[in-house]
Short mmCIF file of C-alpha atoms in Angstrom, two decimals:
data_model
loop_
_atom_site.label_atom_id
_atom_site.label_comp_id
_atom_site.label_asym_id
_atom_site.label_seq_id
_atom_site.Cartn_x
_atom_site.Cartn_y
_atom_site.Cartn_z
CA MET A 1 229.32 -115.29 -7.31
CA GLU A 2 231.59 -118.25 -7.93
CA ILE A 3 232.86 -121.11 -5.83
CA ARG A 4 236.04 -123.09 -6.47
CA LEU A 5 235.64 -126.79 -7.19
CA MET A 6 238.90 -128.59 -7.93
CA LYS A 7 240.65 -126.28 -10.42
CA HIS A 8 237.50 -124.77 -11.85
CA ARG A 9 235.09 -122.12 -10.69
CA ILE A 10 231.39 -122.91 -10.75
CA PRO A 11 228.86 -120.08 -10.47
CA LYS A 12 226.98 -120.35 -7.18
CA ILE A 13 223.64 -120.09 -8.91
CA LEU A 14 224.51 -123.11 -11.08
CA LEU A 15 225.70 -125.08 -8.06
CA THR A 16 222.46 -124.18 -6.27
CA PHE A 17 220.46 -125.34 -9.30
CA LEU A 18 222.31 -128.67 -9.34
CA SER A 19 221.84 -129.11 -5.59
CA GLY A 20 218.10 -128.70 -6.12
CA MET A 21 218.17 -131.54 -8.62
CA LEU A 22 220.21 -133.62 -6.18
CA THR A 23 217.70 -132.98 -3.38
CA ALA A 24 214.85 -134.20 -5.59
CA LEU A 25 216.51 -137.48 -6.58
CA PRO A 26 215.26 -139.47 -3.54
CA ILE A 27 211.69 -138.53 -4.46
CA MET A 28 212.20 -140.38 -7.75
CA TYR A 29 214.46 -143.06 -6.30
CA PRO A 30 213.76 -143.40 -2.54
CA LYS A 31 216.58 -145.90 -2.12
CA LEU A 32 218.77 -142.78 -2.30
CA PHE A 33 217.18 -141.52 0.93
CA VAL A 34 220.60 -140.72 2.43
CA ILE A 35 221.01 -137.97 -0.16
CA GLY A 36 217.81 -136.40 1.14
CA ILE A 37 219.26 -136.28 4.65
CA ILE A 38 222.38 -134.30 3.69
CA SER A 39 221.58 -132.54 0.41
CA PHE A 40 220.55 -129.23 1.98
CA ALA A 41 224.16 -128.82 3.08
CA ILE A 42 225.03 -127.39 -0.35
CA PRO A 43 222.51 -124.52 -0.56
CA ALA A 44 223.02 -123.77 3.14
CA PHE A 45 226.79 -123.54 2.64
CA ILE A 46 226.30 -121.20 -0.32
CA GLU A 47 223.81 -118.97 1.49
CA TYR A 48 225.84 -118.84 4.69
CA THR A 49 229.04 -117.85 2.90
CA ALA A 50 227.43 -115.24 0.64
CA GLU A 51 229.30 -111.93 0.63
CA GLY A 52 229.03 -108.56 -1.07
CA LYS A 53 226.49 -108.47 -3.89
CA ALA A 54 225.59 -112.08 -3.16
CA CYS A 55 223.98 -110.86 0.08
CA ARG A 56 221.40 -108.82 -1.76
CA LEU A 57 217.80 -109.92 -1.41
CA ARG A 58 217.50 -110.21 -5.17
CA SER A 59 220.52 -112.51 -5.34
CA ALA A 60 219.13 -114.71 -2.57
CA TYR A 61 215.79 -114.94 -4.37
CA LEU A 62 217.47 -115.90 -7.65
CA ARG A 63 219.42 -118.65 -5.92
CA GLY A 64 216.19 -119.90 -4.34
CA LEU A 65 214.55 -119.77 -7.76
CA ALA A 66 217.43 -121.78 -9.22
CA PHE A 67 217.35 -124.37 -6.42
CA PHE A 68 213.64 -125.08 -6.70
CA MET A 69 213.69 -124.93 -10.50
CA GLY A 70 216.23 -127.75 -10.47
CA PHE A 71 214.17 -129.51 -7.80
CA GLY A 72 211.00 -129.22 -9.87
CA LEU A 73 212.56 -130.42 -13.11
CA ILE A 74 213.37 -133.73 -11.42
CA VAL A 75 210.12 -134.03 -9.46
CA PHE A 76 207.93 -133.27 -12.51
CA SER A 77 210.08 -135.08 -15.07
CA TRP A 78 207.31 -137.65 -15.49
CA PHE A 79 205.43 -135.15 -17.65
CA THR A 80 207.64 -136.23 -20.55
CA ALA A 81 206.16 -139.74 -20.33
CA MET A 82 202.76 -138.30 -21.23
CA TYR A 83 203.87 -137.39 -24.75
CA PRO A 84 202.27 -137.59 -27.32
CA LEU A 85 198.98 -137.34 -25.34
CA GLU A 86 197.16 -139.38 -27.98
CA PHE A 87 193.98 -139.62 -25.91
CA THR A 88 193.52 -135.82 -26.14
CA GLY A 89 193.55 -135.62 -29.93
CA LEU A 90 196.19 -132.88 -29.87
CA SER A 91 198.76 -132.53 -32.65
CA LYS A 92 202.33 -133.54 -31.85
CA VAL A 93 203.40 -129.90 -31.79
CA ALA A 94 200.61 -129.00 -29.37
CA ALA A 95 201.44 -132.08 -27.26
CA VAL A 96 205.07 -130.93 -26.98
CA GLY A 97 203.81 -127.54 -25.83
CA VAL A 98 201.55 -129.09 -23.20
CA VAL A 99 204.31 -131.37 -21.88
CA CYS A 100 206.70 -128.41 -21.68
CA ALA A 101 204.04 -126.35 -19.94
CA GLY A 102 203.63 -129.15 -17.43
CA SER A 103 207.28 -129.93 -16.78
CA LEU A 104 208.90 -126.51 -17.23
CA GLY A 105 205.87 -124.35 -16.45
CA LEU A 106 204.88 -126.10 -13.24
CA SER A 107 208.50 -126.20 -12.09
CA LEU A 108 208.83 -122.47 -12.71
CA LEU A 109 205.50 -121.70 -11.05
CA GLN A 110 206.58 -123.60 -7.95
CA ALA A 111 210.06 -122.05 -7.99
CA LEU A 112 208.71 -118.50 -8.21
CA PHE A 113 206.92 -119.11 -4.92
CA TRP A 114 209.55 -121.22 -3.17
CA GLY A 115 212.34 -118.78 -4.05
CA LEU A 116 210.77 -116.41 -1.53
CA MET A 117 211.96 -118.76 1.23
CA PHE A 118 215.59 -117.95 0.43
CA LEU A 119 214.70 -114.26 0.29
CA VAL A 120 212.99 -114.31 3.69
CA SER A 121 215.92 -116.20 5.19
CA ARG A 122 218.30 -113.53 3.88
CA LEU A 123 215.97 -110.78 5.12
CA PHE A 124 216.00 -112.24 8.64
CA ASP A 125 219.78 -112.33 8.53
CA LYS A 126 219.96 -108.69 7.44
CA LEU A 127 217.47 -107.45 10.03
CA PHE A 128 218.22 -109.71 12.98
CA CYS A 129 221.66 -111.25 12.23
CA THR A 130 220.34 -114.81 12.39
CA GLY A 131 223.49 -115.90 10.56
CA LYS A 132 225.71 -115.06 13.53
CA ASN A 133 224.74 -118.31 15.24
CA PRO A 134 225.00 -121.44 13.04
CA LEU A 135 222.35 -123.39 14.95
CA VAL A 136 219.91 -120.47 14.98
CA TYR A 137 220.45 -119.98 11.25
CA SER A 138 219.69 -123.65 10.59
CA LEU A 139 216.60 -123.61 12.80
CA VAL A 140 215.25 -120.52 11.05
CA PHE A 141 215.87 -122.09 7.64
CA SER A 142 214.14 -125.32 8.71
CA CYS A 143 211.13 -123.53 10.19
CA LEU A 144 210.78 -121.45 7.05
CA TYR A 145 210.87 -124.58 4.91
CA VAL A 146 208.04 -126.16 6.90
CA VAL A 147 205.92 -123.01 6.67
CA PHE A 148 206.47 -122.76 2.91
CA GLU A 149 205.78 -126.47 2.42
CA TRP A 150 202.47 -126.02 4.22
CA MET A 151 201.63 -122.94 2.15
CA SER A 152 202.40 -124.95 -1.00
CA THR A 153 199.24 -126.99 -0.34
CA LYS A 154 197.00 -123.96 -0.77
CA THR A 155 195.28 -122.63 -3.96
CA TRP A 156 194.92 -124.39 -7.33
CA ALA A 157 198.52 -123.57 -8.29
CA ALA A 158 199.89 -125.35 -5.21
CA VAL A 159 200.91 -128.92 -6.06
CA PRO A 160 202.79 -130.46 -3.09
CA TRP A 161 204.03 -133.35 -5.18
CA GLY A 162 207.64 -132.92 -4.08
CA ARG A 163 207.35 -133.30 -0.33
CA LEU A 164 210.74 -134.18 1.12
CA ALA A 165 209.14 -136.98 3.15
CA VAL A 166 208.21 -138.79 -0.08
CA GLY A 167 211.91 -139.43 -0.63
CA GLN A 168 212.13 -141.16 2.76
CA SER A 169 209.10 -143.42 2.24
CA GLU A 170 211.22 -146.56 1.91
CA PHE A 171 213.21 -145.70 5.05
CA LEU A 172 210.24 -146.31 7.32
CA PRO A 173 211.93 -145.45 10.67
CA MET A 174 212.51 -141.90 9.40
CA VAL A 175 208.87 -141.22 8.52
CA GLN A 176 207.06 -142.66 11.55
CA ILE A 177 207.19 -139.19 13.14
CA ALA A 178 204.52 -138.28 10.57
CA SER A 179 202.02 -139.96 12.91
CA VAL A 180 202.67 -137.02 15.27
CA THR A 181 203.73 -134.06 13.13
CA GLY A 182 202.60 -135.04 9.68
CA SER A 183 205.15 -135.15 6.87
CA TYR A 184 206.24 -131.65 7.94
CA GLY A 185 208.19 -133.09 10.86
CA VAL A 186 210.20 -135.22 8.44
CA SER A 187 210.92 -132.17 6.27
CA PHE A 188 212.03 -130.18 9.31
CA ILE A 189 214.55 -132.83 10.36
CA LEU A 190 215.93 -133.29 6.85
CA VAL A 191 216.44 -129.57 6.31
CA LEU A 192 217.84 -129.09 9.82
CA VAL A 193 220.43 -131.84 9.39
CA GLY A 194 221.53 -130.76 5.93
CA CYS A 195 221.53 -127.07 6.73
CA THR A 196 223.51 -127.48 9.96
CA LEU A 197 226.03 -129.66 8.14
CA GLY A 198 226.53 -127.00 5.46
CA VAL A 199 226.80 -124.13 7.93
CA CYS A 200 229.26 -126.01 10.15
CA CYS A 201 231.41 -126.85 7.11
CA SER A 202 231.46 -123.14 6.32
CA GLU A 203 232.48 -122.25 9.88
CA TYR A 204 235.16 -124.93 9.96
CA ARG A 205 236.53 -123.73 6.63
CA LYS A 206 236.81 -120.24 8.08
CA HIS A 207 238.18 -120.98 11.56
CA ARG A 208 239.75 -124.45 11.24
CA SER A 209 238.51 -125.32 14.71
CA LYS A 210 236.65 -128.45 15.76
CA LEU A 211 234.59 -126.27 18.09
CA THR A 212 232.75 -124.97 15.02
CA LEU A 213 231.28 -128.45 14.57
CA ARG A 214 229.52 -128.44 17.95
CA PRO A 215 226.08 -127.49 16.52
CA LEU A 216 226.10 -130.86 14.76
CA ILE A 217 225.82 -132.65 18.10
CA PRO A 218 222.25 -131.64 19.09
CA VAL A 219 221.12 -131.99 15.49
CA ALA A 220 222.58 -135.49 15.29
CA VAL A 221 220.77 -136.31 18.52
CA VAL A 222 217.47 -135.16 16.98
CA LEU A 223 218.09 -137.31 13.91
CA VAL A 224 218.99 -140.39 15.95
CA LEU A 225 216.06 -139.97 18.33
CA ASN A 226 213.70 -139.70 15.38
CA ILE A 227 215.04 -142.91 13.87
CA VAL A 228 214.86 -144.66 17.25
CA PHE A 229 211.25 -143.49 17.65
CA GLY A 230 210.49 -144.89 14.20
CA CYS A 231 212.11 -148.23 14.97
CA VAL A 232 210.24 -148.54 18.25
CA ARG A 233 206.91 -147.72 16.60
CA LEU A 234 207.53 -150.25 13.84
CA MET A 235 208.43 -152.98 16.34
CA THR A 236 205.67 -152.29 18.85
CA TYR A 237 202.73 -151.25 16.67
CA GLU A 238 199.72 -153.47 17.22
CA VAL A 239 196.14 -153.21 16.08
CA SER A 240 193.55 -153.08 18.85
CA GLU A 241 191.84 -156.38 19.61
CA GLU A 242 188.53 -154.61 19.14
CA SER A 243 189.34 -153.76 15.49
CA THR A 244 187.36 -155.67 12.88
CA LYS A 245 189.34 -157.81 10.47
CA VAL A 246 188.24 -157.70 6.84
CA THR A 247 189.66 -158.98 3.57
CA VAL A 248 190.00 -156.33 0.88
CA ALA A 249 190.98 -156.36 -2.78
CA ALA A 250 192.19 -153.71 -5.20
CA ILE A 251 191.28 -154.28 -8.84
CA GLN A 252 193.52 -153.01 -11.66
CA GLY A 253 191.79 -153.36 -15.02
CA ASN A 254 194.64 -151.76 -16.98
CA VAL A 255 192.35 -149.61 -19.11
CA SER A 256 194.08 -146.39 -20.16
CA SER A 257 192.53 -142.94 -20.41
CA HIS A 258 192.55 -143.23 -24.19
CA ASP A 259 190.83 -146.63 -24.27
CA LYS A 260 188.33 -145.71 -21.57
CA TRP A 261 186.82 -143.02 -23.76
CA THR A 262 186.26 -145.20 -26.83
CA SER A 263 182.74 -146.47 -27.43
CA ASP A 264 183.62 -150.17 -27.73
CA THR A 265 185.53 -150.42 -24.44
CA PHE A 266 182.60 -150.69 -22.03
CA GLU A 267 181.82 -154.35 -22.76
CA GLU A 268 185.48 -155.34 -22.54
CA THR A 269 185.82 -153.44 -19.27
CA LYS A 270 182.74 -155.18 -17.85
CA GLU A 271 184.13 -158.60 -18.73
CA ASN A 272 187.57 -157.84 -17.32
CA TYR A 273 186.32 -156.36 -14.04
CA THR A 274 183.81 -159.17 -13.63
CA LYS A 275 186.56 -161.76 -14.05
CA LEU A 276 188.98 -159.99 -11.69
CA THR A 277 186.32 -159.35 -9.05
CA HIS A 278 185.19 -162.97 -8.94
CA ALA A 279 188.82 -164.09 -8.73
CA ALA A 280 189.46 -161.72 -5.80
CA VAL A 281 186.31 -162.86 -4.00
CA ALA A 282 187.38 -166.47 -4.52
CA GLU A 283 190.44 -165.57 -2.43
CA GLY A 284 188.21 -164.24 0.33
CA ALA A 285 187.71 -160.56 -0.52
CA ASP A 286 184.78 -158.97 1.32
CA ILE A 287 185.32 -155.44 0.00
CA VAL A 288 186.56 -154.79 -3.53
CA ILE A 289 188.00 -151.40 -4.51
CA PHE A 290 187.77 -150.24 -8.12
CA PRO A 291 189.79 -147.37 -9.63
CA GLU A 292 188.72 -143.84 -10.44
CA THR A 293 185.91 -143.90 -13.05
CA PRO A 294 186.77 -147.29 -14.62
CA VAL A 295 184.08 -146.49 -17.20
CA ASN A 296 183.38 -143.01 -18.49
CA TYR A 297 179.57 -143.06 -18.42
CA ASN A 298 177.73 -140.87 -15.93
CA LEU A 299 175.57 -142.81 -13.48
CA GLN A 300 172.88 -140.18 -13.87
CA GLY A 301 173.26 -139.80 -17.62
CA SER A 302 171.47 -141.52 -20.48
CA SER A 303 173.64 -144.65 -20.13
CA GLY A 304 173.75 -144.54 -16.36
CA TYR A 305 171.12 -147.25 -15.93
CA TYR A 306 173.32 -149.83 -17.68
CA VAL A 307 176.40 -148.90 -15.65
CA LYS A 308 174.48 -148.98 -12.38
CA SER A 309 172.91 -152.33 -13.28
CA PHE A 310 176.33 -153.76 -14.04
CA TYR A 311 177.76 -152.76 -10.66
CA GLU A 312 174.68 -153.91 -8.72
CA SER A 313 174.62 -157.27 -10.49
CA LEU A 314 178.35 -157.78 -9.99
CA ALA A 315 178.14 -156.97 -6.27
CA ALA A 316 175.21 -159.35 -5.85
CA ASP A 317 176.69 -162.20 -7.92
CA ALA A 318 180.11 -161.96 -6.29
CA ASP A 319 178.59 -161.30 -2.85
CA CYS A 320 180.94 -158.44 -2.03
CA ILE A 321 180.86 -154.71 -1.41
CA ILE A 322 182.15 -152.74 -4.40
CA VAL A 323 183.67 -149.29 -3.92
CA THR A 324 184.10 -147.66 -7.31
CA GLY A 325 184.78 -144.37 -8.97
CA ALA A 326 182.01 -143.00 -11.18
CA PHE A 327 180.80 -139.80 -12.76
CA THR A 328 177.69 -138.38 -11.13
CA LYS A 329 175.79 -135.09 -11.28
CA ASN A 330 175.00 -132.58 -8.56
CA ASP A 331 171.69 -130.80 -8.01
CA ASP A 332 172.63 -128.22 -10.65
CA GLY A 333 173.26 -130.90 -13.26
CA ILE A 334 177.04 -130.40 -13.23
CA SER A 335 179.15 -133.54 -13.50
CA GLU A 336 181.26 -134.70 -10.56
CA ASN A 337 184.08 -137.18 -10.07
CA SER A 338 182.70 -139.41 -7.34
CA ILE A 339 183.01 -142.61 -5.34
CA VAL A 340 179.89 -144.73 -4.90
CA VAL A 341 179.33 -147.99 -3.04
CA PHE A 342 177.32 -151.02 -4.15
CA ASP A 343 176.13 -153.46 -1.50
CA PRO A 344 175.36 -157.07 -2.50
CA ASP A 345 171.98 -156.91 -0.77
CA ASP A 346 170.84 -153.30 -1.10
CA GLY A 347 172.45 -152.15 -4.35
CA GLN A 348 173.80 -148.61 -4.59
CA THR A 349 173.96 -146.79 -1.27
CA GLU A 350 172.53 -143.28 -0.97
CA ASP A 351 175.78 -141.52 -0.12
CA LYS A 352 178.49 -140.53 -2.56
CA TYR A 353 181.90 -138.97 -2.13
CA VAL A 354 182.82 -136.16 -4.52
CA LYS A 355 186.46 -135.43 -5.27
CA ARG A 356 187.46 -132.30 -3.36
CA HIS A 357 190.71 -131.31 -5.06
CA LEU A 358 190.28 -131.46 -8.81
CA VAL A 359 193.27 -131.69 -11.15
CA PRO A 360 193.94 -128.32 -12.85
CA PHE A 361 193.67 -128.65 -16.65
CA GLY A 362 192.63 -132.29 -16.27
CA GLU A 363 189.22 -131.85 -14.62
CA TYR A 364 188.80 -128.11 -14.83
CA VAL A 365 190.62 -125.19 -16.40
CA PRO A 366 191.62 -122.40 -13.98
CA LEU A 367 191.55 -118.92 -15.50
CA ARG A 368 189.95 -120.50 -18.56
CA ASP A 369 189.57 -117.32 -20.64
CA PHE A 370 193.18 -116.29 -20.06
CA VAL A 371 194.57 -119.78 -20.71
CA SER A 372 192.46 -120.22 -23.85
CA PHE A 373 193.81 -116.93 -25.19
CA VAL A 374 197.48 -117.47 -24.30
CA PHE A 375 197.85 -121.21 -24.99
CA PRO A 376 194.65 -122.88 -26.31
CA PRO A 377 195.99 -126.49 -26.27
CA LEU A 378 196.36 -126.31 -22.49
CA SER A 379 192.63 -125.72 -22.15
CA SER A 380 191.87 -128.63 -24.48
CA ILE A 381 193.71 -131.54 -22.86
CA THR A 382 190.79 -132.44 -20.59
CA MET A 383 188.61 -135.20 -22.04
CA LEU A 384 185.54 -133.62 -20.45
CA GLU A 385 182.99 -131.41 -22.16
CA SER A 386 182.92 -128.99 -19.22
CA ASP A 387 184.56 -128.39 -15.85
CA LEU A 388 183.68 -130.79 -13.05
CA ALA A 389 182.19 -129.58 -9.78
CA PRO A 390 184.42 -130.14 -6.72
CA GLY A 391 183.22 -131.72 -3.51
CA THR A 392 183.15 -129.68 -0.33
CA SER A 393 183.24 -132.25 2.47
CA PRO A 394 184.37 -135.78 3.32
CA THR A 395 182.05 -138.75 3.07
CA VAL A 396 182.27 -141.92 5.13
CA PHE A 397 180.49 -145.04 3.88
CA GLU A 398 179.08 -147.22 6.64
CA THR A 399 179.22 -150.91 5.81
CA LYS A 400 178.64 -154.05 7.83
CA TYR A 401 182.43 -154.39 8.16
CA GLY A 402 183.18 -150.83 9.19
CA LYS A 403 183.46 -147.26 7.93
CA ILE A 404 185.25 -146.55 4.65
CA ALA A 405 186.84 -143.14 3.99
CA PRO A 406 187.47 -142.71 0.24
CA LEU A 407 189.84 -140.35 -1.55
CA ILE A 408 190.19 -139.87 -5.29
CA CYS A 409 193.52 -139.51 -7.07
CA PHE A 410 194.83 -135.95 -6.48
CA ASP A 411 193.08 -135.85 -3.09
CA SER A 412 195.70 -138.19 -1.69
CA ILE A 413 198.60 -135.71 -1.90
CA TYR A 414 196.81 -133.31 0.48
CA GLU A 415 197.04 -134.44 4.08
CA THR A 416 194.15 -132.31 5.34
CA LEU A 417 191.68 -134.12 3.08
CA ALA A 418 192.70 -137.48 4.53
CA ILE A 419 192.63 -136.14 8.09
CA ASP A 420 189.14 -134.71 7.62
CA SER A 421 187.94 -138.08 6.34
CA ILE A 422 189.34 -139.87 9.39
CA ARG A 423 187.88 -137.28 11.76
CA ALA A 424 184.53 -137.91 10.10
CA GLY A 425 184.78 -141.50 11.33
CA GLY A 426 186.76 -143.30 8.64
CA GLU A 427 188.27 -146.62 9.74
CA LEU A 428 189.77 -147.63 6.40
CA LEU A 429 191.27 -145.32 3.75
CA THR A 430 190.72 -146.08 0.08
CA VAL A 431 192.27 -144.29 -2.87
CA SER A 432 190.73 -144.75 -6.30
CA THR A 433 192.93 -143.19 -8.95
CA ASN A 434 193.57 -143.10 -12.67
CA ASP A 435 197.34 -142.55 -13.11
CA SER A 436 197.22 -143.93 -16.66
CA TRP A 437 198.45 -140.52 -17.80
CA PHE A 438 201.80 -141.40 -16.19
CA LEU A 439 202.12 -144.77 -17.97
CA ASP A 440 204.95 -146.55 -16.11
CA SER A 441 206.99 -143.43 -15.36
CA SER A 442 208.24 -142.33 -11.95
CA GLY A 443 204.95 -140.44 -11.53
CA VAL A 444 202.93 -143.56 -10.67
CA TRP A 445 205.42 -144.59 -8.00
CA GLU A 446 205.69 -141.09 -6.53
CA HIS A 447 201.91 -140.86 -6.32
CA ASN A 448 201.77 -144.18 -4.49
CA ARG A 449 204.37 -142.95 -1.97
CA HIS A 450 202.02 -140.15 -0.96
CA ALA A 451 199.54 -142.86 0.04
CA VAL A 452 202.26 -144.33 2.27
CA LEU A 453 202.51 -140.99 4.09
CA ARG A 454 198.73 -140.72 4.45
CA SER A 455 198.62 -144.20 6.01
CA ILE A 456 201.21 -143.26 8.62
CA GLU A 457 199.68 -139.86 9.34
CA CYS A 458 196.19 -141.27 9.77
CA GLY A 459 197.11 -144.61 11.34
CA ARG A 460 194.91 -146.45 8.87
CA TYR A 461 195.24 -149.23 6.34
CA THR A 462 195.03 -147.84 2.82
CA VAL A 463 193.73 -149.71 -0.21
CA ARG A 464 194.78 -148.05 -3.45
CA SER A 465 193.30 -149.04 -6.81
CA ALA A 466 194.59 -147.50 -10.04
CA ASN A 467 193.28 -147.98 -13.57
CA THR A 468 196.69 -148.94 -14.95
CA GLY A 469 198.70 -149.05 -11.71
CA VAL A 470 200.27 -148.75 -9.26
CA SER A 471 197.72 -150.49 -7.01
CA SER A 472 198.72 -151.27 -3.44
CA ILE A 473 197.62 -152.16 0.07
CA ILE A 474 199.48 -150.26 2.79
CA SER A 475 199.64 -150.79 6.56
CA PRO A 476 199.26 -148.00 9.18
CA THR A 477 203.06 -147.94 9.55
CA GLY A 478 203.61 -147.42 5.82
CA GLU A 479 204.57 -150.99 4.97
CA ILE A 480 203.44 -151.97 1.48
CA MET A 481 201.70 -155.29 2.12
CA ASP A 482 201.01 -156.03 -1.54
CA ILE A 483 201.49 -154.15 -4.78
CA LEU A 484 200.63 -154.50 -8.47
CA PRO A 485 203.05 -152.87 -10.95
CA PRO A 486 201.85 -150.49 -13.68
CA LEU A 487 200.49 -151.55 -17.07
CA GLU A 488 199.30 -154.94 -15.84
CA ASP A 489 195.78 -156.14 -15.22
CA GLY A 490 195.14 -158.07 -12.05
CA TYR A 491 194.20 -157.76 -8.41
CA ILE A 492 195.73 -157.88 -4.95
CA VAL A 493 194.10 -159.24 -1.81
CA SER A 494 195.04 -158.76 1.82
CA ASP A 495 193.61 -158.84 5.32
CA VAL A 496 193.29 -155.42 6.95
CA TYR A 497 191.64 -154.00 10.06
CA MET A 498 189.04 -151.33 10.58
CA ILE A 499 190.76 -149.00 13.05
CA GLU A 500 188.99 -146.51 15.31
CA GLU A 501 191.96 -145.11 17.28
CA ASN A 502 193.38 -141.85 15.97
CA THR A 503 197.03 -140.89 15.71
CA VAL A 504 198.34 -137.81 17.47
CA TYR A 505 198.47 -136.08 14.10
CA VAL A 506 194.80 -136.71 13.37
CA THR A 507 193.96 -135.36 16.83
CA ILE A 508 196.03 -132.16 16.77
CA GLY A 509 196.38 -131.51 13.04
CA ASN A 510 199.12 -129.20 11.82
CA VAL A 511 200.14 -127.88 15.23
CA PHE A 512 203.76 -128.54 14.28
CA VAL A 513 203.46 -126.07 11.40
CA ILE A 514 202.08 -123.48 13.81
CA LEU A 515 204.98 -124.15 16.19
CA CYS A 516 207.47 -123.66 13.36
CA PHE A 517 205.82 -120.39 12.40
CA ALA A 518 205.66 -119.21 16.01
CA GLY A 519 209.18 -120.48 16.67
CA LEU A 520 210.59 -117.96 14.24
CA VAL A 521 209.74 -115.19 16.73
CA PRO A 522 212.01 -116.28 19.63
CA LEU A 523 214.75 -117.25 17.18
CA VAL A 524 214.92 -113.82 15.56
CA LEU A 525 214.48 -112.06 18.92
CA TYR A 526 217.38 -114.05 20.35
CA SER A 527 219.53 -113.16 17.36
CA HIS A 528 218.55 -109.50 17.65
CA PHE A 529 219.34 -109.52 21.38
CA MET A 530 222.76 -111.06 20.80
CA LYS A 531 223.44 -108.50 18.08
CA LYS A 532 222.64 -105.61 20.44
CA LYS A 533 224.70 -107.21 23.19
CA GLN A 534 227.69 -107.50 20.87
CA GLU A 535 227.30 -103.88 19.76
CA THR A 536 227.20 -102.74 23.40
CA GLU A 537 230.36 -104.67 24.22
CA ASN A 538 232.12 -103.21 21.20
CA ASP A 539 231.22 -99.66 22.27
CA ARG A 540 232.90 -100.09 25.65
#
């Protein structure tokens, strides 16, 4: 299981591990987007050339495990920036354990699942000889990747932080297809290009014939057409004349998770947000977006009256609509992470949005009894006294300017939550988030890039407000119109439009994922047919 590189031999599993790290680099540094277009050539080359024991299903799974372990270690490297987790009160030893559990544990958890993709690909080759045709092999691999990426959004353990499309978010022509297929279309193209390149290199190495490179032609056409589509959309996109123009602001108070939970912070926070809000309104802001729970008091708790009075007074004095995160309680008295709206004339509106996808170990502890027994510090990092209750449906706030569809923090990495909010009538997306856990690590930037994808998928302007950054205002084509770096207090203001028209993706949803899943059937049947045909010819 070795491959020659220069004068040395490198184990294939190590090379696969390193290629996983390489594939993840654009997610951290999107200016390296070209790497994301070709990086799958390495694992595809290794899988396609596997012989003997390397063809075993177990070997394929281990290589998949290695690839996605390397991938995860880069994607989740920002966990190290959280050390020493002072706001949790954990000892330094316990903090090291929690950071390792986050970085190594989450990477391993993801890799254990994703490794099955390599196994299934090898199984298809064994049963149906999909590896006999380079283009079929690449198509099968690409379809499998899309299906697994979609499955990685399900259950509490699924954290789709490392979507391949995130690494292309600064190459806007590449990701415009997300308005039709979601980010899955971007992933499909990236894997298809890289995989076909790797397989064709393998075939050329074996046969030394330029004819072996022919599968690259249709794949190159797909890549070019996608980029052309993106360029055309960027150049021709226009907001409907019927759309309402409104000036929005995102406030960044720069209050960390640690400071937010100290008793003397509330007055300072009030003063800071009052100052920033009035400054934003002075620049024309009609709607002001606050971060996720800028103060830690529950609106329906003992101190809720003072918090509510502050927001109502600020909205009235500044004469603006305030959209803010806040803790609330449901009918059972369980706390929720919510978004509420304060109107300058009517005070707090009746509706509230409750965060639908809570952060595991941050807002609730999955398998609490088991986790508390195996590794108690992991069940203690949440600052909350008890688990929060998740929301079950989208909420759209109707204002005199238009309909606002809010998301909270972790919600924004799940495309279905954004789509549901738009289908419910949302004309403007807002994301209120904390992100102070990440400090100024790559995590804050990666999280913001997910908002870029949601803007393109939904065809909406997105206003993103973070406690300590990054705060941004994003156009429906993914252009960042204004941005505020992390660990600074301030505000950003921009004109946006309330948009009613839906993108193709909002209309049809994840049909592309279904097509990829269904497309596996004709691909394997074709391979099986060609296998039987070859066997018949050999018997003659």
